[in-house]
PDB file of C-alpha atoms in Angstrom:
ATOM      1  CA  MET A  14       0.016  -0.018  -0.003  1.00  0.00           C
ATOM      2  CA  ASP A  15       1.578   3.294  -1.094  1.00  0.00           C
ATOM      3  CA  ILE A  16       1.373   6.639   0.659  1.00  0.00           C
ATOM      4  CA  GLN A  17      -1.580   7.871  -1.384  1.00  0.00           C
ATOM      5  CA  GLU A  18      -3.628   4.777  -0.427  1.00  0.00           C
ATOM      6  CA  VAL A  19      -2.695   5.226   3.254  1.00  0.00           C
ATOM      7  CA  VAL A  20      -3.746   8.831   3.212  1.00  0.00           C
ATOM      8  CA  PHE A  21      -7.003   7.974   1.523  1.00  0.00           C
ATOM      9  CA  LEU A  22      -7.800   5.142   3.908  1.00  0.00           C
ATOM     10  CA  ALA A  23      -7.042   7.358   6.874  1.00  0.00           C
ATOM     11  CA  LEU A  24      -9.284  10.065   5.457  1.00  0.00           C
ATOM     12  CA  ASP A  25     -12.149   7.642   4.808  1.00  0.00           C
ATOM     13  CA  LEU A  26     -11.867   6.135   8.262  1.00  0.00           C
ATOM     14  CA  THR A  27     -11.838   9.559   9.816  1.00  0.00           C
ATOM     15  CA  GLY A  28     -14.980  10.426   7.962  1.00  0.00           C
ATOM     16  CA  THR A  29     -16.603   7.224   9.186  1.00  0.00           C
ATOM     17  CA  PHE A  30     -15.576   7.954  12.756  1.00  0.00           C
ATOM     18  CA  VAL A  31     -16.707  11.560  12.911  1.00  0.00           C
ATOM     19  CA  PHE A  32     -20.039  10.749  11.165  1.00  0.00           C
ATOM     20  CA  ALA A  33     -20.546   7.929  13.682  1.00  0.00           C
ATOM     21  CA  VAL A  34     -19.826  10.329  16.519  1.00  0.00           C
ATOM     22  CA  SER A  35     -22.557  12.696  15.243  1.00  0.00           C
ATOM     23  CA  GLY A  36     -24.989   9.782  15.236  1.00  0.00           C
ATOM     24  CA  VAL A  37     -24.051   8.657  18.733  1.00  0.00           C
ATOM     25  CA  LEU A  38     -24.237  12.207  20.023  1.00  0.00           C
ATOM     26  CA  LEU A  39     -27.789  12.531  18.644  1.00  0.00           C
ATOM     27  CA  ALA A  40     -28.678   9.233  20.218  1.00  0.00           C
ATOM     28  CA  ALA A  41     -27.352  10.412  23.573  1.00  0.00           C
ATOM     29  CA  ARG A  42     -29.230  13.716  23.245  1.00  0.00           C
ATOM     30  CA  ARG A  43     -32.439  11.828  22.540  1.00  0.00           C
ATOM     31  CA  GLY A  44     -31.909   9.508  25.554  1.00  0.00           C
ATOM     32  CA  PHE A  45     -31.212   6.304  23.602  1.00  0.00           C
ATOM     33  CA  ASP A  46     -29.340   3.527  25.376  1.00  0.00           C
ATOM     34  CA  ILE A  47     -25.907   2.424  24.288  1.00  0.00           C
ATOM     35  CA  THR A  48     -27.160  -0.170  21.795  1.00  0.00           C
ATOM     36  CA  GLY A  49     -29.376   2.431  20.196  1.00  0.00           C
ATOM     37  CA  GLY A  50     -26.405   4.742  20.027  1.00  0.00           C
ATOM     38  CA  LEU A  51     -24.346   1.978  18.288  1.00  0.00           C
ATOM     39  CA  VAL A  52     -27.042   1.363  15.756  1.00  0.00           C
ATOM     40  CA  LEU A  53     -27.361   5.063  14.980  1.00  0.00           C
ATOM     41  CA  GLY A  54     -23.602   5.405  14.853  1.00  0.00           C
ATOM     42  CA  LEU A  55     -23.273   2.520  12.454  1.00  0.00           C
ATOM     43  CA  MET A  56     -26.037   3.775  10.263  1.00  0.00           C
ATOM     44  CA  THR A  57     -24.568   7.248  10.064  1.00  0.00           C
ATOM     45  CA  GLY A  58     -20.928   6.185   9.636  1.00  0.00           C
ATOM     46  CA  ILE A  59     -21.312   3.533   6.943  1.00  0.00           C
ATOM     47  CA  GLY A  60     -24.838   4.036   5.506  1.00  0.00           C
ATOM     48  CA  GLY A  61     -23.980   6.425   2.710  1.00  0.00           C
ATOM     49  CA  GLY A  62     -20.919   4.494   1.632  1.00  0.00           C
ATOM     50  CA  MET A  63     -22.830   1.157   1.511  1.00  0.00           C
ATOM     51  CA  ILE A  64     -25.524   2.676  -0.683  1.00  0.00           C
ATOM     52  CA  ARG A  65     -22.852   4.102  -2.982  1.00  0.00           C
ATOM     53  CA  ASP A  66     -20.968   0.833  -3.256  1.00  0.00           C
ATOM     54  CA  VAL A  67     -24.132  -1.164  -3.994  1.00  0.00           C
ATOM     55  CA  LEU A  68     -24.966   1.241  -6.791  1.00  0.00           C
ATOM     56  CA  LEU A  69     -21.417   1.022  -8.153  1.00  0.00           C
ATOM     57  CA  ASP A  70     -21.594  -2.841  -7.995  1.00  0.00           C
ATOM     58  CA  ARG A  71     -18.633  -3.175  -5.683  1.00  0.00           C
ATOM     59  CA  VAL A  72     -18.155  -4.858  -2.301  1.00  0.00           C
ATOM     60  CA  PRO A  73     -18.968  -2.229   0.371  1.00  0.00           C
ATOM     61  CA  ASN A  74     -15.902  -1.071   2.253  1.00  0.00           C
ATOM     62  CA  ALA A  75     -17.637  -1.822   5.552  1.00  0.00           C
ATOM     63  CA  LEU A  76     -17.895  -5.493   4.535  1.00  0.00           C
ATOM     64  CA  GLY A  77     -14.617  -5.910   2.666  1.00  0.00           C
ATOM     65  CA  GLN A  78     -12.553  -4.163   5.402  1.00  0.00           C
ATOM     66  CA  PRO A  79     -13.885  -4.854   8.908  1.00  0.00           C
ATOM     67  CA  ILE A  80     -11.894  -1.895  10.305  1.00  0.00           C
ATOM     68  CA  TYR A  81     -14.755   0.295   9.030  1.00  0.00           C
ATOM     69  CA  LEU A  82     -17.023  -1.448  11.565  1.00  0.00           C
ATOM     70  CA  ALA A  83     -14.620  -0.771  14.386  1.00  0.00           C
ATOM     71  CA  THR A  84     -14.806   3.047  14.073  1.00  0.00           C
ATOM     72  CA  PRO A  85     -18.546   3.340  14.946  1.00  0.00           C
ATOM     73  CA  LEU A  86     -17.952   1.008  17.943  1.00  0.00           C
ATOM     74  CA  LEU A  87     -15.107   3.231  19.121  1.00  0.00           C
ATOM     75  CA  ALA A  88     -17.302   6.318  18.671  1.00  0.00           C
ATOM     76  CA  THR A  89     -20.082   4.720  20.716  1.00  0.00           C
ATOM     77  CA  LEU A  90     -17.774   3.791  23.600  1.00  0.00           C
ATOM     78  CA  LEU A  91     -16.148   7.230  23.589  1.00  0.00           C
ATOM     79  CA  ILE A  92     -19.400   9.176  23.767  1.00  0.00           C
ATOM     80  CA  TYR A  93     -20.938   6.962  26.415  1.00  0.00           C
ATOM     81  CA  LEU A  94     -17.748   7.170  28.508  1.00  0.00           C
ATOM     82  CA  ILE A  95     -17.978  10.952  28.317  1.00  0.00           C
ATOM     83  CA  GLY A  96     -21.539  10.610  29.690  1.00  0.00           C
ATOM     84  CA  LYS A  97     -22.981  13.741  31.237  1.00  0.00           C
ATOM     85  CA  HIS A  98     -20.754  16.037  29.172  1.00  0.00           C
ATOM     86  CA  VAL A  99     -22.824  15.414  26.038  1.00  0.00           C
ATOM     87  CA  SER A 100     -25.954  17.054  27.483  1.00  0.00           C
ATOM     88  CA  ARG A 101     -25.281  20.153  25.389  1.00  0.00           C
ATOM     89  CA  ALA A 102     -24.395  18.237  22.269  1.00  0.00           C
ATOM     90  CA  ARG A 103     -26.056  20.314  19.524  1.00  0.00           C
ATOM     91  CA  ILE A 104     -23.021  22.215  18.378  1.00  0.00           C
ATOM     92  CA  TRP A 105     -20.877  19.077  18.464  1.00  0.00           C
ATOM     93  CA  ILE A 106     -23.452  17.170  16.420  1.00  0.00           C
ATOM     94  CA  VAL A 107     -23.367  19.880  13.798  1.00  0.00           C
ATOM     95  CA  THR A 108     -19.528  20.064  13.803  1.00  0.00           C
ATOM     96  CA  PHE A 109     -18.916  16.323  13.517  1.00  0.00           C
ATOM     97  CA  ASP A 110     -21.645  16.041  10.922  1.00  0.00           C
ATOM     98  CA  ALA A 111     -20.049  18.753   8.890  1.00  0.00           C
ATOM     99  CA  LEU A 112     -16.633  17.017   9.127  1.00  0.00           C
ATOM    100  CA  GLY A 113     -18.126  13.715   7.937  1.00  0.00           C
ATOM    101  CA  LEU A 114     -19.977  15.399   5.128  1.00  0.00           C
ATOM    102  CA  ALA A 115     -16.893  17.222   3.893  1.00  0.00           C
ATOM    103  CA  ILE A 116     -14.579  14.160   4.073  1.00  0.00           C
ATOM    104  CA  PHE A 117     -17.136  11.826   2.446  1.00  0.00           C
ATOM    105  CA  SER A 118     -17.835  14.239  -0.397  1.00  0.00           C
ATOM    106  CA  VAL A 119     -14.124  13.772  -1.297  1.00  0.00           C
ATOM    107  CA  THR A 120     -13.705  10.080  -0.640  1.00  0.00           C
ATOM    108  CA  GLY A 121     -17.053   9.100  -2.097  1.00  0.00           C
ATOM    109  CA  THR A 122     -16.318  10.900  -5.357  1.00  0.00           C
ATOM    110  CA  THR A 123     -12.776   9.475  -5.504  1.00  0.00           C
ATOM    111  CA  ILE A 124     -14.086   5.933  -5.021  1.00  0.00           C
ATOM    112  CA  ALA A 125     -16.694   6.479  -7.768  1.00  0.00           C
ATOM    113  CA  LEU A 126     -14.067   7.807 -10.190  1.00  0.00           C
ATOM    114  CA  GLY A 127     -11.864   4.818  -9.362  1.00  0.00           C
ATOM    115  CA  ALA A 128     -14.776   2.500 -10.165  1.00  0.00           C
ATOM    116  CA  GLY A 129     -15.007   4.010 -13.622  1.00  0.00           C
ATOM    117  CA  ALA A 130     -18.034   6.297 -13.064  1.00  0.00           C
ATOM    118  CA  ASN A 131     -18.354   9.303 -15.386  1.00  0.00           C
ATOM    119  CA  TYR A 132     -18.176  12.768 -13.932  1.00  0.00           C
ATOM    120  CA  PRO A 133     -21.886  13.429 -13.393  1.00  0.00           C
ATOM    121  CA  ALA A 134     -22.309  10.001 -11.774  1.00  0.00           C
ATOM    122  CA  ALA A 135     -19.237  10.591  -9.587  1.00  0.00           C
ATOM    123  CA  LEU A 136     -20.706  13.948  -8.455  1.00  0.00           C
ATOM    124  CA  LEU A 137     -23.930  12.122  -7.517  1.00  0.00           C
ATOM    125  CA  MET A 138     -22.105   9.352  -5.763  1.00  0.00           C
ATOM    126  CA  GLY A 139     -20.016  11.863  -3.777  1.00  0.00           C
ATOM    127  CA  ALA A 140     -23.106  13.715  -2.663  1.00  0.00           C
ATOM    128  CA  LEU A 141     -24.882  10.459  -1.802  1.00  0.00           C
ATOM    129  CA  THR A 142     -21.969   9.275   0.307  1.00  0.00           C
ATOM    130  CA  ALA A 143     -21.798  12.629   2.126  1.00  0.00           C
ATOM    131  CA  CYS A 144     -25.537  12.976   2.801  1.00  0.00           C
ATOM    132  CA  GLY A 145     -26.838   9.397   2.907  1.00  0.00           C
ATOM    133  CA  GLY A 146     -25.715   8.465   6.400  1.00  0.00           C
ATOM    134  CA  GLY A 147     -26.946  11.717   7.897  1.00  0.00           C
ATOM    135  CA  LEU A 148     -30.303  11.321   6.126  1.00  0.00           C
ATOM    136  CA  MET A 149     -30.723   7.816   7.600  1.00  0.00           C
ATOM    137  CA  ARG A 150     -29.693   9.013  11.044  1.00  0.00           C
ATOM    138  CA  ASP A 151     -32.187  11.851  11.115  1.00  0.00           C
ATOM    139  CA  ALA A 152     -35.038   9.788   9.760  1.00  0.00           C
ATOM    140  CA  VAL A 153     -34.540   7.011  12.355  1.00  0.00           C
ATOM    141  CA  ALA A 154     -34.097   9.527  15.191  1.00  0.00           C
ATOM    142  CA  SER A 155     -37.278  11.448  14.158  1.00  0.00           C
ATOM    143  CA  GLU A 156     -35.319  14.538  13.292  1.00  0.00           C
ATOM    144  CA  ASP A 157     -36.220  16.753  10.318  1.00  0.00           C
ATOM    145  CA  PRO A 158     -33.556  15.681   7.821  1.00  0.00           C
ATOM    146  CA  ALA A 159     -31.299  18.608   7.127  1.00  0.00           C
ATOM    147  CA  ILE A 160     -31.104  17.859   3.473  1.00  0.00           C
ATOM    148  CA  PHE A 161     -34.858  18.431   3.055  1.00  0.00           C
ATOM    149  CA  ARG A 162     -35.049  21.798   4.839  1.00  0.00           C
ATOM    150  CA  GLY A 163     -34.810  25.070   2.950  1.00  0.00           C
ATOM    151  CA  THR A 164     -33.623  26.698   6.158  1.00  0.00           C
ATOM    152  CA  ASP A 165     -30.395  24.682   6.197  1.00  0.00           C
ATOM    153  CA  ILE A 166     -27.775  24.428   3.490  1.00  0.00           C
ATOM    154  CA  TYR A 167     -26.685  20.813   3.551  1.00  0.00           C
ATOM    155  CA  LEU A 168     -26.556  19.331   0.025  1.00  0.00           C
ATOM    156  CA  LEU A 169     -24.653  22.262  -1.493  1.00  0.00           C
ATOM    157  CA  PRO A 170     -21.499  21.770   0.582  1.00  0.00           C
ATOM    158  CA  ALA A 171     -21.499  18.129  -0.397  1.00  0.00           C
ATOM    159  CA  LEU A 172     -21.834  18.987  -4.077  1.00  0.00           C
ATOM    160  CA  PHE A 173     -19.140  21.640  -3.636  1.00  0.00           C
ATOM    161  CA  GLY A 174     -16.653  19.147  -2.241  1.00  0.00           C
ATOM    162  CA  SER A 175     -17.564  16.545  -4.826  1.00  0.00           C
ATOM    163  CA  GLY A 176     -17.264  19.043  -7.660  1.00  0.00           C
ATOM    164  CA  LEU A 177     -13.841  20.299  -6.515  1.00  0.00           C
ATOM    165  CA  THR A 178     -12.708  16.692  -6.322  1.00  0.00           C
ATOM    166  CA  ILE A 179     -13.746  16.080  -9.926  1.00  0.00           C
ATOM    167  CA  LEU A 180     -12.043  19.327 -11.081  1.00  0.00           C
ATOM    168  CA  ALA A 181      -8.840  18.230  -9.285  1.00  0.00           C
ATOM    169  CA  GLU A 182      -9.042  14.844 -11.063  1.00  0.00           C
ATOM    170  CA  MET A 183      -9.633  16.508 -14.430  1.00  0.00           C
ATOM    171  CA  VAL A 184      -6.463  18.638 -14.146  1.00  0.00           C
ATOM    172  CA  GLY A 185      -4.401  15.815 -12.624  1.00  0.00           C
ATOM    173  CA  LEU A 186      -4.020  17.351  -9.151  1.00  0.00           C
ATOM    174  CA  LEU A 187      -6.080  14.888  -7.111  1.00  0.00           C
ATOM    175  CA  ASN A 188      -3.844  13.452  -4.335  1.00  0.00           C
ATOM    176  CA  GLY A 189      -3.746  13.261  -0.609  1.00  0.00           C
ATOM    177  CA  GLY A 190      -2.839  16.861  -0.083  1.00  0.00           C
ATOM    178  CA  THR A 191      -5.479  18.298  -2.363  1.00  0.00           C
ATOM    179  CA  SER A 192      -8.086  15.896  -0.888  1.00  0.00           C
ATOM    180  CA  LEU A 193      -7.407  17.392   2.545  1.00  0.00           C
ATOM    181  CA  ILE A 194      -7.648  20.929   1.180  1.00  0.00           C
ATOM    182  CA  ILE A 195     -10.927  20.189  -0.557  1.00  0.00           C
ATOM    183  CA  ALA A 196     -12.390  18.572   2.540  1.00  0.00           C
ATOM    184  CA  ALA A 197     -11.398  21.587   4.637  1.00  0.00           C
ATOM    185  CA  ALA A 198     -13.058  23.893   2.080  1.00  0.00           C
ATOM    186  CA  ALA A 199     -16.305  21.905   2.134  1.00  0.00           C
ATOM    187  CA  PHE A 200     -16.254  21.811   5.947  1.00  0.00           C
ATOM    188  CA  GLY A 201     -15.765  25.539   6.076  1.00  0.00           C
ATOM    189  CA  PHE A 202     -18.630  26.116   3.620  1.00  0.00           C
ATOM    190  CA  ARG A 203     -21.002  23.938   5.677  1.00  0.00           C
ATOM    191  CA  MET A 204     -20.121  25.493   9.062  1.00  0.00           C
ATOM    192  CA  LEU A 205     -20.171  29.068   7.687  1.00  0.00           C
ATOM    193  CA  ALA A 206     -23.581  28.412   6.128  1.00  0.00           C
ATOM    194  CA  TRP A 207     -24.845  27.119   9.465  1.00  0.00           C
ATOM    195  CA  LYS A 208     -23.345  29.932  11.484  1.00  0.00           C
ATOM    196  CA  LEU A 209     -24.642  32.695   9.211  1.00  0.00           C
ATOM    197  CA  GLN A 210     -27.981  30.941   8.566  1.00  0.00           C
ATOM    198  CA  TRP A 211     -27.635  30.977   4.799  1.00  0.00           C
ATOM    199  CA  ARG A 212     -30.748  29.611   3.115  1.00  0.00           C
ATOM    200  CA  VAL A 213     -31.689  28.288  -0.260  1.00  0.00           C
ATOM    201  CA  PRO A 214     -34.580  29.977  -2.062  1.00  0.00           C
ATOM    202  CA  GLN A 215     -37.958  29.171  -0.614  1.00  0.00           C
ATOM    203  CA  PRO A 216     -40.921  28.015  -2.789  1.00  0.00           C
ATOM    204  CA  MET A 217     -42.988  30.832  -4.275  1.00  0.00           C
ATOM    205  CA  ARG A 218     -46.239  29.029  -3.783  1.00  0.00           C
ATOM    206  CA  GLN A 219     -47.588  27.155  -0.795  1.00  0.00           C
ATOM    207  CA  TRP A 220     -47.141  23.674  -2.315  1.00  0.00           C
ATOM    208  CA  SER A 221     -44.854  22.709   0.565  1.00  0.00           C
ATOM    209  CA  TYR A 222     -47.630  22.794   3.177  1.00  0.00           C
ATOM    210  CA  ARG A 223     -45.432  24.760   5.521  1.00  0.00           C
ATOM    211  CA  ASP A 224     -48.415  26.017   7.529  1.00  0.00           C
ATOM    212  CA  THR A 225     -49.438  22.425   8.219  1.00  0.00           C
ATOM    213  CA  GLY A 226     -45.908  21.643   9.316  1.00  0.00           C
ATOM    214  CA  ARG A 227     -45.901  24.550  11.756  1.00  0.00           C
ATOM    215  CA  ARG A 228     -48.883  23.054  13.529  1.00  0.00           C
ATOM    216  CA  MET A 229     -47.192  19.742  13.996  1.00  0.00           C
ATOM    217  CA  LYS A 230     -45.588  19.218  17.399  1.00  0.00           C
ATOM    218  CA  LYS A 231     -42.014  18.140  16.844  1.00  0.00           C
ATOM    219  CA  LEU A 232     -38.782  18.462  18.759  1.00  0.00           C
ATOM    220  CA  PRO A 233     -36.577  21.240  17.357  1.00  0.00           C
ATOM    221  CA  SER A 234     -33.838  19.942  15.080  1.00  0.00           C
ATOM    222  CA  VAL A 235     -30.319  19.968  16.434  1.00  0.00           C
ATOM    223  CA  PHE A 236     -29.218  21.396  13.084  1.00  0.00           C
ATOM    224  CA  ARG A 237     -31.349  24.523  13.233  1.00  0.00           C
ATOM    225  CA  LYS A 238     -29.452  27.465  14.678  1.00  0.00           C
ATOM    226  CA  PRO A 239     -31.566  29.452  17.102  1.00  0.00           C
ATOM    227  CA  ASP A 240     -32.634  32.905  16.042  1.00  0.00           C
TER     228      ASP A 240
END
């Protein structure tokens, strides 16, 4: 295994770990027990990558390399050892989620390109890897999925990271160093958008039934920054 492969594996495992941490933090915040936290961490950490690999007709990394299954377990043990210190976990959930999204936008796109996907398909696979685990996590935990809310920019940072990865590949500059730079840029985009409450355009007509949604009693999402 050369240095490029080592850097990529380390980056992908880091993405799996931080995404798993965001899932376990959400489980702890919602009062789930440790097994529930492990399930949510596994789902968040490896869910998007498994969907990507199935679509690309390749053995999922989580099944071909068992080390991918160890990172969610480590994240679960870490968070539940911290215990009471996760009571105010909202900012950490957002931060670790943004880290996972940024890293997976790069690694997911790189894996798709390596599997022979064309550029539009690689862009889609990168965004799917970045957003898939978080979408599954939020749906299972009864959160409003960030990707579906016009009040939260989530998909665009994933597409941004995936697009930059494709551009780097096109000009022959895609390597471990540029992958880290692209991931950092996507992370900065996501956190800045959350901090400044950037929003995508809202629908011009009331087809989204927003008034009905306001009347529904739901817990506030951890990803929505307070006014």
